[in-house]
Structures are given as C-alpha cells and as structure tokens.
PDB file of C-alpha atoms in Angstrom:
ATOM      1  CA  ALA A   1     -24.736  43.269  20.031  1.00 39.00           C
ATOM      2  CA  VAL A   2     -21.617  44.858  18.581  1.00 40.00           C
ATOM      3  CA  GLY A   3     -18.931  42.325  17.605  1.00 40.00           C
ATOM      4  CA  SER A   4     -21.295  39.325  17.715  1.00 42.00           C
ATOM      5  CA  THR A   5     -20.338  36.367  15.525  1.00 44.00           C
ATOM      6  CA  ASP A   6     -23.953  35.521  14.685  1.00 45.00           C
ATOM      7  CA  LEU A   7     -24.342  34.937  10.951  1.00 46.00           C
ATOM      8  CA  THR A   8     -27.897  36.156  10.387  1.00 56.00           C
ATOM      9  CA  PRO A   9     -28.839  39.371   8.534  1.00 58.00           C
ATOM     10  CA  GLU A  10     -30.975  40.400  11.529  1.00 57.00           C
ATOM     11  CA  GLN A  11     -27.897  40.359  13.771  1.00 63.00           C
ATOM     12  CA  ASP A  12     -25.970  42.484  11.256  1.00 65.00           C
ATOM     13  CA  LEU A  13     -28.750  45.081  11.306  1.00 67.00           C
ATOM     14  CA  ASP A  14     -28.865  44.995  15.100  1.00 69.00           C
ATOM     15  CA  SER A  15     -25.104  45.588  15.257  1.00 72.00           C
ATOM     16  CA  LEU A  16     -25.350  48.483  12.795  1.00 69.00           C
ATOM     17  CA  LEU A  17     -28.158  50.222  14.748  1.00 72.00           C
ATOM     18  CA  THR A  18     -26.399  49.625  18.070  1.00 74.00           C
ATOM     19  CA  LYS A  19     -23.312  51.372  16.708  1.00 73.00           C
ATOM     20  CA  CYS A  20     -25.408  54.312  15.496  1.00 76.00           C
ATOM     21  CA  LEU A  21     -27.104  54.738  18.907  1.00 72.00           C
ATOM     22  CA  ASP A  22     -24.189  53.928  21.193  1.00 71.00           C
ATOM     23  CA  PRO A  23     -24.150  56.351  24.213  1.00 69.00           C
ATOM     24  CA  ALA A  24     -20.386  56.686  23.903  1.00 70.00           C
ATOM     25  CA  SER A  25     -19.701  58.980  20.963  1.00 71.00           C
ATOM     26  CA  TYR A  26     -16.349  57.378  20.190  1.00 69.00           C
ATOM     27  CA  GLN A  27     -18.146  54.058  19.566  1.00 72.00           C
ATOM     28  CA  ARG A  28     -20.443  55.517  16.896  1.00 75.00           C
ATOM     29  CA  TYR A  29     -19.768  55.963  13.189  1.00 74.00           C
ATOM     30  CA  GLU A  30     -17.301  58.793  12.772  1.00 79.00           C
ATOM     31  CA  THR A  31     -18.698  59.959   9.417  1.00 80.00           C
ATOM     32  CA  ALA A  32     -21.832  59.606   7.335  1.00 78.00           C
ATOM     33  CA  ALA A  33     -19.686  57.949   4.660  1.00 80.00           C
ATOM     34  CA  GLN A  34     -18.805  55.090   7.033  1.00 80.00           C
ATOM     35  CA  LEU A  35     -22.488  54.546   7.868  1.00 79.00           C
ATOM     36  CA  SER A  36     -23.403  54.687   4.176  1.00 79.00           C
ATOM     37  CA  ASP A  37     -20.708  52.140   3.354  1.00 81.00           C
ATOM     38  CA  ASP A  38     -21.945  49.675   6.001  1.00 76.00           C
ATOM     39  CA  LEU A  39     -25.566  50.130   4.922  1.00 79.00           C
ATOM     40  CA  GLN A  40     -24.610  49.355   1.353  1.00 78.00           C
ATOM     41  CA  ARG A  41     -22.628  46.289   2.484  1.00 77.00           C
ATOM     42  CA  PHE A  42     -25.603  45.145   4.568  1.00 73.00           C
ATOM     43  CA  LEU A  43     -27.869  45.374   1.505  1.00 74.00           C
ATOM     44  CA  GLU A  44     -25.324  43.355  -0.525  1.00 71.00           C
ATOM     45  CA  ASP A  45     -25.040  40.746   2.256  1.00 69.00           C
ATOM     46  CA  ARG A  46     -21.362  41.512   2.827  1.00 73.00           C
ATOM     47  CA  PRO A  47     -19.573  41.679   6.206  1.00 73.00           C
ATOM     48  CA  LEU A  48     -19.923  45.124   7.794  1.00 73.00           C
ATOM     49  CA  ARG A  49     -16.647  47.029   7.653  1.00 71.00           C
ATOM     50  CA  GLN A  50     -17.066  49.142  10.817  1.00 67.00           C
ATOM     51  CA  ILE A  51     -18.368  46.456  13.207  1.00 70.00           C
ATOM     52  CA  GLY A  52     -15.153  45.169  14.734  1.00 61.00           C
ATOM     53  CA  PRO A  53     -13.260  42.076  13.561  1.00 57.00           C
ATOM     54  CA  VAL A  54     -15.266  39.775  11.283  1.00 55.00           C
ATOM     55  CA  PRO A  55     -14.831  36.013  11.880  1.00 57.00           C
ATOM     56  CA  LYS A  56     -13.532  34.179   8.830  1.00 55.00           C
ATOM     57  CA  ARG A  57     -16.428  31.768   8.926  1.00 56.00           C
ATOM     58  CA  GLN A  58     -18.816  34.723   8.616  1.00 59.00           C
ATOM     59  CA  VAL A  59     -16.951  36.012   5.567  1.00 56.00           C
ATOM     60  CA  VAL A  60     -17.098  32.566   3.956  1.00 55.00           C
ATOM     61  CA  PHE A  61     -20.751  32.033   4.875  1.00 57.00           C
ATOM     62  CA  LYS A  62     -21.766  35.372   3.409  1.00 59.00           C
ATOM     63  CA  PHE A  63     -19.804  34.691   0.216  1.00 59.00           C
ATOM     64  CA  LEU A  64     -21.532  31.322  -0.182  1.00 57.00           C
ATOM     65  CA  ARG A  65     -24.953  32.770   0.517  1.00 60.00           C
ATOM     66  CA  ARG A  66     -24.374  35.732  -1.783  1.00 59.00           C
ATOM     67  CA  ASN A  67     -23.159  33.534  -4.667  1.00 60.00           C
ATOM     68  CA  ARG A  68     -25.265  30.459  -4.017  1.00 58.00           C
ATOM     69  CA  ARG A  69     -26.930  30.441  -7.429  1.00 61.00           C
ATOM     70  CA  GLN A  70     -23.661  30.600  -9.314  1.00 64.00           C
ATOM     71  CA  LEU A  71     -22.128  27.972  -7.020  1.00 59.00           C
ATOM     72  CA  ILE A  72     -25.074  25.604  -7.432  1.00 60.00           C
ATOM     73  CA  ALA A  73     -24.893  26.048 -11.199  1.00 64.00           C
ATOM     74  CA  GLY A  74     -21.139  25.386 -11.126  1.00 63.00           C
ATOM     75  CA  ILE A  75     -21.510  22.275  -8.995  1.00 59.00           C
ATOM     76  CA  GLY A  76     -24.247  21.059 -11.319  1.00 61.00           C
ATOM     77  CA  THR A  77     -21.988  21.582 -14.318  1.00 64.00           C
ATOM     78  CA  VAL A  78     -19.104  19.678 -12.696  1.00 60.00           C
ATOM     79  CA  ALA A  79     -21.414  16.821 -11.722  1.00 56.00           C
ATOM     80  CA  ALA A  80     -22.889  16.717 -15.215  1.00 56.00           C
ATOM     81  CA  CYS A  81     -19.395  16.627 -16.751  1.00 58.00           C
ATOM     82  CA  ALA A  82     -18.393  13.794 -14.410  1.00 55.00           C
ATOM     83  CA  LEU A  83     -21.499  11.804 -15.285  1.00 53.00           C
ATOM     84  CA  LEU A  84     -21.030  12.539 -18.968  1.00 54.00           C
ATOM     85  CA  GLY A  85     -17.387  11.489 -18.775  1.00 55.00           C
ATOM     86  CA  GLY A  86     -18.378   8.197 -17.152  1.00 53.00           C
ATOM     87  CA  ALA A  87     -21.059   7.628 -19.773  1.00 50.00           C
ATOM     88  CA  VAL A  88     -18.621   8.394 -22.601  1.00 49.00           C
ATOM     89  CA  HIS A  89     -16.134   5.903 -21.151  1.00 47.00           C
ATOM     90  CA  LEU A  90     -18.786   3.185 -20.926  1.00 49.00           C
ATOM     91  CA  VAL A  91     -19.946   3.852 -24.467  1.00 50.00           C
ATOM     92  CA  THR A  92     -16.342   3.808 -25.734  1.00 53.00           C
ATOM     93  CA  VAL A  93     -15.663   0.456 -24.056  1.00 52.00           C
ATOM     94  CA  ARG A  94     -18.902  -0.956 -25.460  1.00 52.00           C
ATOM     95  CA  LEU A  95     -18.046   0.239 -28.960  1.00 53.00           C
ATOM     96  CA  GLU A  96     -14.569  -1.275 -28.688  1.00 60.00           C
ATOM     97  CA  ARG A  97     -16.093  -4.612 -27.777  1.00 60.00           C
ATOM     98  CA  TRP A  98     -18.647  -4.462 -30.557  1.00 57.00           C
ATOM     99  CA  ASN A  99     -15.929  -3.609 -33.068  1.00 65.00           C
ATOM    100  CA  ALA A 100     -13.748  -6.415 -31.690  1.00 65.00           C
ATOM    101  CA  ALA A 101     -16.625  -8.890 -31.999  1.00 65.00           C
ATOM    102  CA  ASP A 102     -17.294  -7.828 -35.591  1.00 70.00           C
ATOM    103  CA  GLU A 103     -13.616  -8.123 -36.490  1.00 74.00           C
ATOM    104  CA  VAL A 104     -13.299 -11.597 -34.980  1.00 73.00           C
ATOM    105  CA  ALA A 105     -16.594 -12.744 -36.540  1.00 72.00           C
ATOM    106  CA  ALA A 106     -15.282 -11.787 -39.974  1.00 75.00           C
ATOM    107  CA  LYS A 107     -12.084 -13.796 -39.414  1.00 72.00           C
ATOM    108  CA  VAL A 108     -14.028 -16.818 -38.168  1.00 72.00           C
ATOM    109  CA  ARG A 109     -16.305 -16.708 -41.221  1.00 74.00           C
ATOM    110  CA  ASP A 110     -13.262 -16.580 -43.465  1.00 72.00           C
ATOM    111  CA  LEU A 111     -11.686 -19.521 -41.633  1.00 67.00           C
ATOM    112  CA  ALA A 112     -14.898 -21.548 -41.749  1.00 65.00           C
ATOM    113  CA  ALA A 113     -14.909 -21.272 -45.517  1.00 70.00           C
ATOM    114  CA  ARG A 114     -11.366 -22.654 -45.769  1.00 70.00           C
ATOM    115  CA  VAL A 115     -10.887 -25.028 -42.821  1.00 67.00           C
ATOM    116  CA  SER A 116     -12.600 -28.306 -41.969  1.00 73.00           C
ATOM    117  CA  ASP A 117     -14.989 -28.330 -39.036  1.00 73.00           C
ATOM    118  CA  ASP A 118     -12.721 -30.477 -36.878  1.00 77.00           C
ATOM    119  CA  LYS A 119      -9.802 -28.059 -37.260  1.00 83.00           C
ATOM    120  CA  LEU A 120     -11.803 -24.833 -36.942  1.00 86.00           C
ATOM    121  CA  PRO A 121     -11.823 -24.606 -33.096  1.00 85.00           C
ATOM    122  CA  ALA A 122      -8.016 -24.857 -32.885  1.00 88.00           C
ATOM    123  CA  GLN A 123      -7.612 -22.275 -35.642  1.00 88.00           C
ATOM    124  CA  VAL A 124      -9.944 -19.850 -33.866  1.00 89.00           C
ATOM    125  CA  PHE A 125      -7.979 -20.411 -30.653  1.00 90.00           C
ATOM    126  CA  ARG A 126      -4.869 -19.512 -32.628  1.00 90.00           C
ATOM    127  CA  ILE A 127      -6.498 -16.247 -33.715  1.00 89.00           C
ATOM    128  CA  GLY A 128      -7.147 -15.433 -30.059  1.00 89.00           C
ATOM    129  CA  TRP A 129      -3.547 -16.199 -29.160  1.00 91.00           C
ATOM    130  CA  GLU A 130      -2.241 -13.922 -31.908  1.00 90.00           C
ATOM    131  CA  TYR A 131      -4.539 -11.098 -30.796  1.00 90.00           C
ATOM    132  CA  SER A 132      -3.316 -11.468 -27.209  1.00 90.00           C
ATOM    133  CA  GLN A 133       0.302 -11.223 -28.357  1.00 91.00           C
ATOM    134  CA  GLN A 134      -0.581  -7.974 -30.160  1.00 89.00           C
ATOM    135  CA  ASN A 135      -2.217  -6.587 -26.970  1.00 89.00           C
ATOM    136  CA  HIS A 136      -5.662  -6.632 -28.611  1.00 88.00           C
ATOM    137  CA  TYR A 137      -7.316  -8.129 -25.569  1.00 90.00           C
ATOM    138  CA  HIS A 138     -10.974  -7.522 -26.438  1.00 89.00           C
ATOM    139  CA  GLN A 139     -10.523  -9.330 -29.762  1.00 88.00           C
ATOM    140  CA  ALA A 140      -8.561 -12.086 -28.039  1.00 90.00           C
ATOM    141  CA  ILE A 141     -11.325 -12.650 -25.477  1.00 91.00           C
ATOM    142  CA  ASP A 142     -13.947 -12.800 -28.203  1.00 88.00           C
ATOM    143  CA  ALA A 143     -11.891 -15.266 -30.263  1.00 89.00           C
ATOM    144  CA  PHE A 144     -11.239 -17.505 -27.236  1.00 91.00           C
ATOM    145  CA  THR A 145     -14.963 -17.430 -26.431  1.00 90.00           C
ATOM    146  CA  ARG A 146     -15.808 -18.473 -29.990  1.00 88.00           C
ATOM    147  CA  ALA A 147     -13.262 -21.283 -29.774  1.00 89.00           C
ATOM    148  CA  ILE A 148     -15.006 -22.539 -26.627  1.00 90.00           C
ATOM    149  CA  GLU A 149     -18.396 -22.323 -28.349  1.00 88.00           C
ATOM    150  CA  LEU A 150     -16.972 -24.393 -31.215  1.00 87.00           C
ATOM    151  CA  GLY A 151     -15.877 -27.087 -28.759  1.00 88.00           C
ATOM    152  CA  TYR A 152     -12.182 -26.376 -28.317  1.00 85.00           C
ATOM    153  CA  ASP A 153     -12.503 -26.887 -24.551  1.00 79.00           C
ATOM    154  CA  ASN A 154     -13.257 -30.556 -25.251  1.00 79.00           C
ATOM    155  CA  ASP A 155      -9.800 -30.961 -26.757  1.00 72.00           C
ATOM    156  CA  ASP A 156      -6.864 -32.266 -24.694  1.00 79.00           C
ATOM    157  CA  ALA A 157      -5.401 -28.749 -24.726  1.00 82.00           C
ATOM    158  CA  GLY A 158      -8.773 -27.096 -24.033  1.00 86.00           C
ATOM    159  CA  TYR A 159      -7.611 -25.854 -20.612  1.00 92.00           C
ATOM    160  CA  GLN A 160      -5.394 -23.354 -22.427  1.00 93.00           C
ATOM    161  CA  VAL A 161      -8.297 -21.431 -23.910  1.00 94.00           C
ATOM    162  CA  TYR A 162      -9.662 -20.666 -20.436  1.00 95.00           C
ATOM    163  CA  PHE A 163      -6.218 -19.850 -19.074  1.00 95.00           C
ATOM    164  CA  TYR A 164      -5.333 -17.390 -21.815  1.00 95.00           C
ATOM    165  CA  ARG A 165      -8.786 -15.824 -21.797  1.00 94.00           C
ATOM    166  CA  GLY A 166      -8.360 -15.396 -18.042  1.00 95.00           C
ATOM    167  CA  LYS A 167      -5.019 -13.632 -18.595  1.00 94.00           C
ATOM    168  CA  CYS A 168      -6.699 -11.190 -20.982  1.00 94.00           C
ATOM    169  CA  HIS A 169      -9.506 -10.529 -18.501  1.00 93.00           C
ATOM    170  CA  ALA A 170      -6.926  -9.894 -15.756  1.00 92.00           C
ATOM    171  CA  ILE A 171      -5.033  -7.384 -17.900  1.00 91.00           C
ATOM    172  CA  LEU A 172      -8.325  -5.531 -18.455  1.00 90.00           C
ATOM    173  CA  ASP A 173      -8.955  -5.567 -14.651  1.00 88.00           C
ATOM    174  CA  GLU A 174     -11.944  -7.884 -15.119  1.00 90.00           C
ATOM    175  CA  ASP A 175     -10.953  -9.846 -12.054  1.00 89.00           C
ATOM    176  CA  ARG A 176     -14.089 -11.931 -11.524  1.00 91.00           C
ATOM    177  CA  ALA A 177     -14.047 -13.199 -15.116  1.00 92.00           C
ATOM    178  CA  ALA A 178     -10.316 -13.927 -14.823  1.00 93.00           C
ATOM    179  CA  LEU A 179     -10.797 -15.876 -11.592  1.00 93.00           C
ATOM    180  CA  ASP A 180     -13.574 -17.963 -13.138  1.00 94.00           C
ATOM    181  CA  ASP A 181     -11.434 -18.778 -16.182  1.00 95.00           C
ATOM    182  CA  TYR A 182      -8.387 -19.797 -14.110  1.00 96.00           C
ATOM    183  CA  THR A 183     -10.641 -22.045 -12.016  1.00 95.00           C
ATOM    184  CA  GLU A 184     -12.082 -23.671 -15.138  1.00 95.00           C
ATOM    185  CA  ALA A 185      -8.579 -24.230 -16.534  1.00 94.00           C
ATOM    186  CA  ILE A 186      -7.601 -25.984 -13.283  1.00 95.00           C
ATOM    187  CA  SER A 187     -10.716 -28.154 -13.402  1.00 94.00           C
ATOM    188  CA  LEU A 188      -9.716 -29.315 -16.899  1.00 93.00           C
ATOM    189  CA  LYS A 189      -6.053 -29.812 -15.964  1.00 93.00           C
ATOM    190  CA  PRO A 190      -5.575 -30.158 -12.175  1.00 94.00           C
ATOM    191  CA  ASP A 191      -1.779 -30.172 -12.481  1.00 94.00           C
ATOM    192  CA  TYR A 192      -1.575 -26.917 -14.452  1.00 93.00           C
ATOM    193  CA  GLY A 193       0.798 -24.877 -12.285  1.00 92.00           C
ATOM    194  CA  HIS A 194       0.506 -21.675 -14.314  1.00 93.00           C
ATOM    195  CA  ALA A 195      -3.242 -21.481 -13.663  1.00 94.00           C
ATOM    196  CA  TYR A 196      -2.731 -21.951  -9.909  1.00 94.00           C
ATOM    197  CA  LEU A 197      -0.055 -19.262  -9.918  1.00 93.00           C
ATOM    198  CA  SER A 198      -2.130 -16.753 -11.893  1.00 93.00           C
ATOM    199  CA  ARG A 199      -5.098 -17.338  -9.585  1.00 93.00           C
ATOM    200  CA  ALA A 200      -2.827 -16.873  -6.566  1.00 92.00           C
ATOM    201  CA  LEU A 201      -1.555 -13.553  -7.925  1.00 90.00           C
ATOM    202  CA  LEU A 202      -5.123 -12.391  -8.490  1.00 89.00           C
ATOM    203  CA  ARG A 203      -6.279 -13.389  -5.022  1.00 88.00           C
ATOM    204  CA  ALA A 204      -3.275 -11.789  -3.332  1.00 85.00           C
ATOM    205  CA  SER A 205      -3.248  -8.473  -5.176  1.00 80.00           C
ATOM    206  CA  SER A 206      -6.843  -7.553  -6.044  1.00 67.00           C
ATOM    207  CA  ARG A 207      -7.407  -5.347  -2.955  1.00 62.00           C
ATOM    208  CA  SER A 208      -7.763  -2.031  -4.831  1.00 56.00           C
ATOM    209  CA  ARG A 209      -9.739  -3.329  -7.822  1.00 64.00           C
ATOM    210  CA  SER A 210     -11.866  -6.139  -6.392  1.00 66.00           C
ATOM    211  CA  PRO A 211     -11.505  -6.316  -2.597  1.00 72.00           C
ATOM    212  CA  LYS A 212     -14.182  -9.030  -2.340  1.00 75.00           C
ATOM    213  CA  LEU A 213     -11.975 -11.381  -4.386  1.00 75.00           C
ATOM    214  CA  MET A 214      -8.934 -10.896  -2.180  1.00 79.00           C
ATOM    215  CA  ASP A 215      -8.276 -14.077  -0.191  1.00 83.00           C
ATOM    216  CA  LEU A 216      -4.778 -14.454   1.234  1.00 84.00           C
ATOM    217  CA  ASP A 217      -5.326 -17.984   2.572  1.00 86.00           C
ATOM    218  CA  GLU A 218      -6.547 -19.219  -0.808  1.00 89.00           C
ATOM    219  CA  ALA A 219      -3.667 -17.377  -2.505  1.00 88.00           C
ATOM    220  CA  LEU A 220      -1.180 -19.289  -0.338  1.00 89.00           C
ATOM    221  CA  ARG A 221      -2.911 -22.604  -1.093  1.00 91.00           C
ATOM    222  CA  ASP A 222      -2.766 -21.837  -4.806  1.00 92.00           C
ATOM    223  CA  VAL A 223       0.895 -20.873  -4.733  1.00 90.00           C
ATOM    224  CA  ASN A 224       1.721 -24.093  -2.866  1.00 91.00           C
ATOM    225  CA  GLU A 225      -0.043 -26.047  -5.619  1.00 93.00           C
ATOM    226  CA  ALA A 226       1.841 -24.003  -8.216  1.00 90.00           C
ATOM    227  CA  LEU A 227       5.125 -24.999  -6.582  1.00 90.00           C
ATOM    228  CA  LYS A 228       4.157 -28.685  -6.874  1.00 90.00           C
ATOM    229  CA  TYR A 229       3.746 -28.302 -10.619  1.00 90.00           C
ATOM    230  CA  ALA A 230       6.575 -25.837 -11.312  1.00 86.00           C
ATOM    231  CA  PRO A 231       8.331 -26.119 -14.686  1.00 83.00           C
ATOM    232  CA  PRO A 232      11.701 -27.910 -14.758  1.00 80.00           C
ATOM    233  CA  ASP A 233      14.869 -25.914 -14.179  1.00 74.00           C
ATOM    234  CA  ASN A 234      15.826 -26.095 -17.849  1.00 71.00           C
ATOM    235  CA  ASP A 235      12.554 -24.483 -18.925  1.00 70.00           C
ATOM    236  CA  SER A 236      13.017 -20.945 -20.292  1.00 69.00           C
ATOM    237  CA  ALA A 237      10.005 -19.722 -18.289  1.00 73.00           C
ATOM    238  CA  THR A 238      11.259 -20.995 -14.918  1.00 80.00           C
ATOM    239  CA  GLY A 239      12.741 -17.637 -13.869  1.00 82.00           C
ATOM    240  CA  ILE A 240       9.523 -15.742 -14.567  1.00 85.00           C
ATOM    241  CA  TYR A 241       7.512 -18.469 -12.843  1.00 86.00           C
ATOM    242  CA  PHE A 242       9.410 -18.217  -9.566  1.00 86.00           C
ATOM    243  CA  HIS A 243       9.479 -14.440  -9.778  1.00 85.00           C
ATOM    244  CA  ASP A 244       5.663 -14.564  -9.792  1.00 86.00           C
ATOM    245  CA  VAL A 245       5.744 -16.953  -6.822  1.00 87.00           C
ATOM    246  CA  ALA A 246       7.815 -14.369  -4.953  1.00 86.00           C
ATOM    247  CA  LYS A 247       5.301 -11.654  -5.906  1.00 85.00           C
ATOM    248  CA  VAL A 248       2.500 -13.662  -4.297  1.00 85.00           C
ATOM    249  CA  TYR A 249       4.443 -14.107  -1.046  1.00 85.00           C
ATOM    250  CA  ALA A 250       5.391 -10.436  -1.056  1.00 83.00           C
ATOM    251  CA  ALA A 251       1.760  -9.376  -1.589  1.00 81.00           C
ATOM    252  CA  VAL A 252       0.628 -11.609   1.275  1.00 80.00           C
ATOM    253  CA  ALA A 253       3.379 -10.336   3.563  1.00 78.00           C
ATOM    254  CA  TYR A 254       2.468  -6.722   2.728  1.00 76.00           C
ATOM    255  CA  ALA A 255      -1.255  -7.264   3.324  1.00 73.00           C
ATOM    256  CA  ASP A 256      -0.695  -9.278   6.519  1.00 66.00           C
ATOM    257  CA  PRO A 257       2.556  -8.274   8.291  1.00 63.00           C
ATOM    258  CA  LYS A 258       1.978 -10.932  10.987  1.00 62.00           C
ATOM    259  CA  ASN A 259       2.110 -13.680   8.392  1.00 58.00           C
ATOM    260  CA  PRO A 260       5.673 -15.123   8.309  1.00 54.00           C
ATOM    261  CA  ASN A 261       6.005 -14.884   4.550  1.00 51.00           C
ATOM    262  CA  GLN A 262       8.861 -12.412   4.240  1.00 48.00           C
ATOM    263  CA  SER A 263      11.240 -15.360   4.596  1.00 47.00           C
ATOM    264  CA  LEU A 264       9.188 -17.378   2.139  1.00 50.00           C
ATOM    265  CA  CYS A 265       9.403 -14.516  -0.323  1.00 47.00           C
ATOM    266  CA  LYS A 266      13.176 -14.428   0.042  1.00 45.00           C
ATOM    267  CA  ALA A 267      13.373 -18.186  -0.435  1.00 47.00           C
ATOM    268  CA  ALA A 268      11.237 -17.984  -3.586  1.00 45.00           C
ATOM    269  CA  GLU A 269      13.451 -15.246  -5.039  1.00 44.00           C
ATOM    270  CA  ASP A 270      16.525 -17.376  -4.338  1.00 47.00           C
TER     271      ASP A 270
END
C-alpha cells in the first residue's frame, strides 16, 4: 500500500504499481520522468521519491543494505587494525622485557667476575634499586628476581627485595604480582608498616585494573597494621606515609559511602 513503512523490495514495488494504477488521477505519477526516476531508484535499492514521506529507519536500512559489502570490509579492517594493535603492544612489551633481562644478565655477569659470592646477592639487589630510581621498572624487576634467586631473601634485609619488586609491579599495573610480593615481604618482616600500607593501597584502589583484588575490609585491616608500625615523627618519610594512609581511607569511603571513613580520612590527614 502507498505510504507503507515496510522495508522489503517487494513492498516498494507494490507501492510503485499502486501509484501508477490509482483510480484517482491526482494520486498517480504526474509525469513519465517521475515514474522513471522512481523505477531507477527501485533498481538501485534507494527510497522511492514519489511515495510519500520515507521513514528515517527505511533510509538507513536501505543505505546499509546497498553498501553492505563496503561496510563489512570496513568493519573487518577496523577489527584487524585493533587486533594488530593489541598484538604489536604485546610484542613490544615482550621485547622490552627480553631486552631488560639481557641488560641485567650482562651486569650480573660483570659483577660475578668482580665480587665474592657472599656479596653478590646484595650487589644485584643494589642494581635493582638503582634501576627503580631511574624508572626502568622491567630491569629493576629482573634484577630483584635475580637477587632472590641468589639467596638475598635469606638475608636479614631480604624483605626489602620483595617490597621493592612489588612497588615496581604496582607501577606497571601488575597488581597480582605486586600483592604477592607485599605479602611475602610481610611474612619475612611482620612489623614492616610500609608493606602493609602498600598492600592496603592496592586493595582499596584496584577496582578499574583488577576488580577481583579489591577488598575494602582487608585494606582497612592492612592500614590499621600500618598505623601500628608507622615511622617516628622525626622520620623524613612520615608525611608521605600518613598521606598514603589518608588515601586508603578516602578510597574506602569513595567505594563504600556507608562506611564511616570520611572522618578517619580527615583524622589521618591531620
């Protein structure tokens, strides 16, 4: 019928013929040119110009159907680019880690030739520390790992290697690895407040990156332990320490508005 919103080609043809044969002359095509134009548009799968108002969805549907091959090819290209981009990123990260491992291995070999076996683990740990201070986190992680393999974690200060490796993992958004390292540091030194605090920050603020690791109750337990082992007031790092405590309370209060931690956050900042 004339003016139907049906989207099939058969309905378009029916509408065109109905207009040609309409008993009322004023409803028919006024000229042969108008009929020719609509016939051509029908063959090209375009909305008919002389058949009343055309619904927008019909215009869109016909455009999609008419250009489906080009659209499919375009979508395929976009998808391929996205997949390729992801693959390139993964390859780049892998190459960075391989290069970092090679660089650290060369330094360790050089150290091993000059340093006694008992001092080598501490020296390799020092390499990791220096890399971390230069923001070369892949190299730092590899050096800390080598220090652990050499037995540095058996030393009285061995908890530090896990803590600092955890910090590097956290900076690289490798939250699970960071959480495991902070936990290991705490197991080696149960009164290490910085490890509790870093684990609390991770558990309170990992919603977007690693939602499965987010645990507000555990974050609050960790921050309470961190407060037990806070550095003395004359320590240069005390201000930063309590600022991080406040960040944990703020993250918990933001994630759980019913939790009365806004006041705790204010108290921590004070």
